[in-house]
């Protein structure tokens, strides 16, 4: 097992979870300033985790 691939999969899963949470918050928002900040924070963190996890999995060579 390659540790980088496992870490990349974990980052990808965390990114997907954060993006799903952002979508849930977006559907339940009332337009307050706190809601907008929460949307931006979780959305950006989700995108960063998702893209870094995907790129880590893609660039890691599979050595058996």
XYZ file of C-alpha atoms in Angstrom:
64
model
C 0.000 0.000 0.000
C 1.252 3.408 -0.882
C 0.816 5.976 1.892
C 0.546 8.900 -0.544
C -2.363 7.257 -2.357
C -4.190 6.660 0.935
C -3.615 10.272 2.001
C -4.800 11.482 -1.407
C -7.972 9.415 -1.125
C -8.553 10.799 2.374
C -8.118 14.384 1.159
C -10.481 13.717 -1.719
C -13.124 12.289 0.620
C -12.778 15.282 2.968
C -13.131 17.640 0.009
C -16.272 15.899 -1.206
C -17.698 16.028 2.320
C -16.985 19.743 2.627
C -18.557 20.448 -0.762
C -21.677 18.463 0.174
C -21.882 20.357 3.466
C -21.574 23.626 1.547
C -24.491 22.587 -0.653
C -26.598 21.738 2.410
C -25.806 25.078 4.042
C -26.585 26.844 0.761
C -30.041 25.296 0.586
C -30.816 26.234 4.209
C -29.376 29.760 4.138
C -31.350 32.859 4.957
C -28.860 35.375 3.555
C -27.211 36.476 6.783
C -23.578 37.557 6.811
C -22.584 34.527 8.881
C -24.170 32.196 6.346
C -22.252 33.760 3.466
C -18.956 33.516 5.372
C -19.657 29.883 6.177
C -20.435 29.143 2.530
C -17.218 30.758 1.347
C -15.015 29.085 3.976
C -16.343 25.559 3.533
C -16.565 25.892 -0.243
C -12.963 27.052 -0.624
C -11.635 24.431 1.808
C -13.618 21.739 0.018
C -12.232 22.753 -3.355
C -8.659 22.886 -2.041
C -8.900 19.467 -0.373
C -10.620 17.901 -3.376
C -8.178 19.210 -5.981
C -5.088 18.429 -3.890
C -6.334 14.918 -3.178
C -7.111 14.212 -6.832
C -3.740 15.543 -7.994
C -1.913 13.540 -5.302
C -3.612 10.315 -6.363
C -3.063 11.023 -10.050
C 0.655 11.915 -9.818
C 1.661 9.085 -7.453
C 3.188 6.163 -9.310
C 1.869 2.711 -8.502
C 4.852 0.612 -7.411
C 4.178 -3.048 -6.706
